[in-house]
Amino acid sequence: VSRYSDPKYNWEQMREIRSGLEHGVDISKYADPNYNDRQMWQIKLGLKLGLDVSKYADPKYNWKQMHEIRTGLLHCVDVNQFADPKLSWKQMEKTRIDLEKRSEERFRKKIRRIYTSWTKLKNKKGMDF
């Protein structure tokens, strides 16, 4: 901690650095005075979840934008479609939700096709499950 105990960090940033150290997180990904404590928290949470934080660990993103990108990564959507610091977090949220809906629809169609194929096979072979 002492190497990060520097006046360039405020107490809130130091809290996030300390918390990361206590949880075994690689704090080098966010121990940067260019991040505020909320940005640090978003990066720390992504690291704890095993996400690729390089997609949003950039001071150009505010913490709400980071939240949207992190949530997109967690929900397995293509965050490259909205990870742009020029977009507001609300625009990112809308795009993320639209991508999630499309992904869910594709998944449901795939499950229906599998079920239909399985049912046909079962009926054709006279299988009783």
CSV table of C-alpha atoms in Angstrom, one decimal:
chain,number,residue,atom,x,y,z
A,1,VAL,CA,0.0,0.0,0.0
A,2,SER,CA,2.8,2.4,0.8
A,3,ARG,CA,3.9,2.6,-2.8
A,4,TYR,CA,0.4,3.9,-3.6
A,5,SER,CA,0.2,6.1,-0.5
A,6,ASP,CA,0.8,9.3,-2.4
A,7,PRO,CA,-0.7,12.7,-2.2
A,8,LYS,CA,-1.7,12.5,-5.8
A,9,TYR,CA,-4.6,10.1,-4.7
A,10,ASN,CA,-7.5,11.4,-2.6
A,11,TRP,CA,-8.9,9.4,0.2
A,12,GLU,CA,-11.7,7.9,-2.0
A,13,GLN,CA,-9.1,6.7,-4.6
A,14,MET,CA,-7.0,5.3,-1.7
A,15,ARG,CA,-10.0,3.4,-0.4
A,16,GLU,CA,-10.5,1.7,-3.8
A,17,ILE,CA,-6.8,0.8,-4.1
A,18,ARG,CA,-6.8,-0.6,-0.5
A,19,SER,CA,-9.9,-2.6,-1.3
A,20,GLY,CA,-8.4,-4.0,-4.4
A,21,LEU,CA,-5.3,-5.1,-2.5
A,22,GLU,CA,-7.4,-6.7,0.2
A,23,HIS,CA,-9.3,-8.7,-2.5
A,24,GLY,CA,-6.3,-9.7,-4.5
A,25,VAL,CA,-7.1,-7.6,-7.5
A,26,ASP,CA,-4.4,-6.4,-9.9
A,27,ILE,CA,-4.6,-2.7,-8.9
A,28,SER,CA,-2.1,-1.7,-11.5
A,29,LYS,CA,-5.0,-1.7,-13.9
A,30,TYR,CA,-6.7,1.2,-12.1
A,31,ALA,CA,-4.2,2.8,-9.6
A,32,ASP,CA,-3.9,5.9,-11.6
A,33,PRO,CA,-4.8,9.4,-10.3
A,34,ASN,CA,-6.5,10.1,-13.7
A,35,TYR,CA,-9.4,7.8,-12.5
A,36,ASN,CA,-11.8,9.0,-9.9
A,37,ASP,CA,-13.0,6.5,-7.2
A,38,ARG,CA,-16.1,5.5,-9.1
A,39,GLN,CA,-14.1,4.7,-12.2
A,40,MET,CA,-11.7,2.7,-10.1
A,41,TRP,CA,-14.6,0.8,-8.6
A,42,GLN,CA,-15.9,-0.1,-12.0
A,43,ILE,CA,-12.5,-1.4,-13.1
A,44,LYS,CA,-12.0,-3.2,-9.8
A,45,LEU,CA,-15.4,-4.9,-10.1
A,46,GLY,CA,-14.6,-6.0,-13.7
A,47,LEU,CA,-11.4,-7.5,-12.6
A,48,LYS,CA,-13.1,-9.4,-9.7
A,49,LEU,CA,-15.6,-10.8,-12.3
A,50,GLY,CA,-12.8,-11.9,-14.6
A,51,LEU,CA,-13.7,-9.5,-17.4
A,52,ASP,CA,-11.4,-7.9,-20.0
A,53,VAL,CA,-11.3,-4.4,-18.4
A,54,SER,CA,-9.1,-3.2,-21.2
A,55,LYS,CA,-12.3,-2.5,-23.1
A,56,TYR,CA,-13.2,0.3,-20.7
A,57,ALA,CA,-10.2,1.0,-18.5
A,58,ASP,CA,-9.6,4.4,-20.0
A,59,PRO,CA,-10.0,7.8,-18.2
A,60,LYS,CA,-11.9,9.0,-21.3
A,61,TYR,CA,-14.9,7.1,-20.1
A,62,ASN,CA,-16.9,8.3,-17.1
A,63,TRP,CA,-18.0,5.8,-14.5
A,64,LYS,CA,-21.5,5.4,-16.0
A,65,GLN,CA,-20.1,4.7,-19.4
A,66,MET,CA,-17.7,2.2,-17.8
A,67,HIS,CA,-20.7,0.6,-16.1
A,68,GLU,CA,-22.5,0.1,-19.4
A,69,ILE,CA,-19.5,-1.5,-21.0
A,70,ARG,CA,-18.8,-3.7,-18.0
A,71,THR,CA,-22.5,-4.8,-18.1
A,72,GLY,CA,-22.2,-5.5,-21.8
A,73,LEU,CA,-19.2,-7.7,-21.2
A,74,LEU,CA,-20.9,-9.5,-18.4
A,75,HIS,CA,-23.9,-10.2,-20.7
A,76,CYS,CA,-21.7,-11.3,-23.6
A,77,VAL,CA,-22.6,-8.7,-26.1
A,78,ASP,CA,-20.3,-7.0,-28.6
A,79,VAL,CA,-19.3,-3.9,-26.6
A,80,ASN,CA,-17.3,-2.6,-29.6
A,81,GLN,CA,-20.7,-1.5,-31.0
A,82,PHE,CA,-21.0,1.1,-28.2
A,83,ALA,CA,-17.7,1.5,-26.5
A,84,ASP,CA,-17.1,5.0,-27.6
A,85,PRO,CA,-16.4,7.9,-25.2
A,86,LYS,CA,-18.3,10.2,-27.5
A,87,LEU,CA,-21.5,8.4,-26.7
A,88,SER,CA,-23.4,9.3,-23.5
A,89,TRP,CA,-24.0,6.5,-21.0
A,90,LYS,CA,-27.7,6.6,-21.9
A,91,GLN,CA,-26.9,6.0,-25.6
A,92,MET,CA,-24.6,3.2,-24.6
A,93,GLU,CA,-27.3,1.7,-22.4
A,94,LYS,CA,-29.9,1.8,-25.2
A,95,THR,CA,-27.5,0.1,-27.6
A,96,ARG,CA,-26.5,-2.5,-25.0
A,97,ILE,CA,-30.1,-3.4,-24.2
A,98,ASP,CA,-30.9,-3.6,-28.0
A,99,LEU,CA,-28.0,-6.0,-28.4
A,100,GLU,CA,-29.1,-8.1,-25.4
A,101,LYS,CA,-32.6,-8.4,-26.8
A,102,ARG,CA,-31.3,-9.5,-30.2
A,103,SER,CA,-28.9,-12.0,-28.6
A,104,GLU,CA,-31.8,-13.4,-26.5
A,105,GLU,CA,-34.0,-13.7,-29.6
A,106,ARG,CA,-31.2,-15.6,-31.5
A,107,PHE,CA,-30.8,-17.9,-28.5
A,108,ARG,CA,-34.5,-18.6,-28.3
A,109,LYS,CA,-34.7,-19.4,-32.1
A,110,LYS,CA,-31.7,-21.7,-31.7
A,111,ILE,CA,-33.3,-23.5,-28.8
A,112,ARG,CA,-36.6,-23.8,-30.8
A,113,ARG,CA,-34.7,-25.4,-33.7
A,114,ILE,CA,-32.9,-27.8,-31.5
A,115,TYR,CA,-36.2,-28.8,-29.7
A,116,THR,CA,-38.0,-29.2,-33.1
A,117,SER,CA,-35.2,-31.4,-34.5
A,118,TRP,CA,-35.1,-33.5,-31.3
A,119,THR,CA,-38.9,-33.9,-31.3
A,120,LYS,CA,-38.9,-35.0,-35.0
A,121,LEU,CA,-36.1,-37.5,-34.3
A,122,LYS,CA,-37.8,-38.8,-31.2
A,123,ASN,CA,-41.1,-39.3,-33.1
A,124,LYS,CA,-39.4,-40.9,-36.1
A,125,LYS,CA,-37.4,-43.4,-34.0
A,126,GLY,CA,-40.4,-44.1,-31.6
A,127,MET,CA,-38.3,-43.1,-28.6
A,128,ASP,CA,-40.0,-42.6,-25.3
A,129,PHE,CA,-38.1,-40.2,-23.0
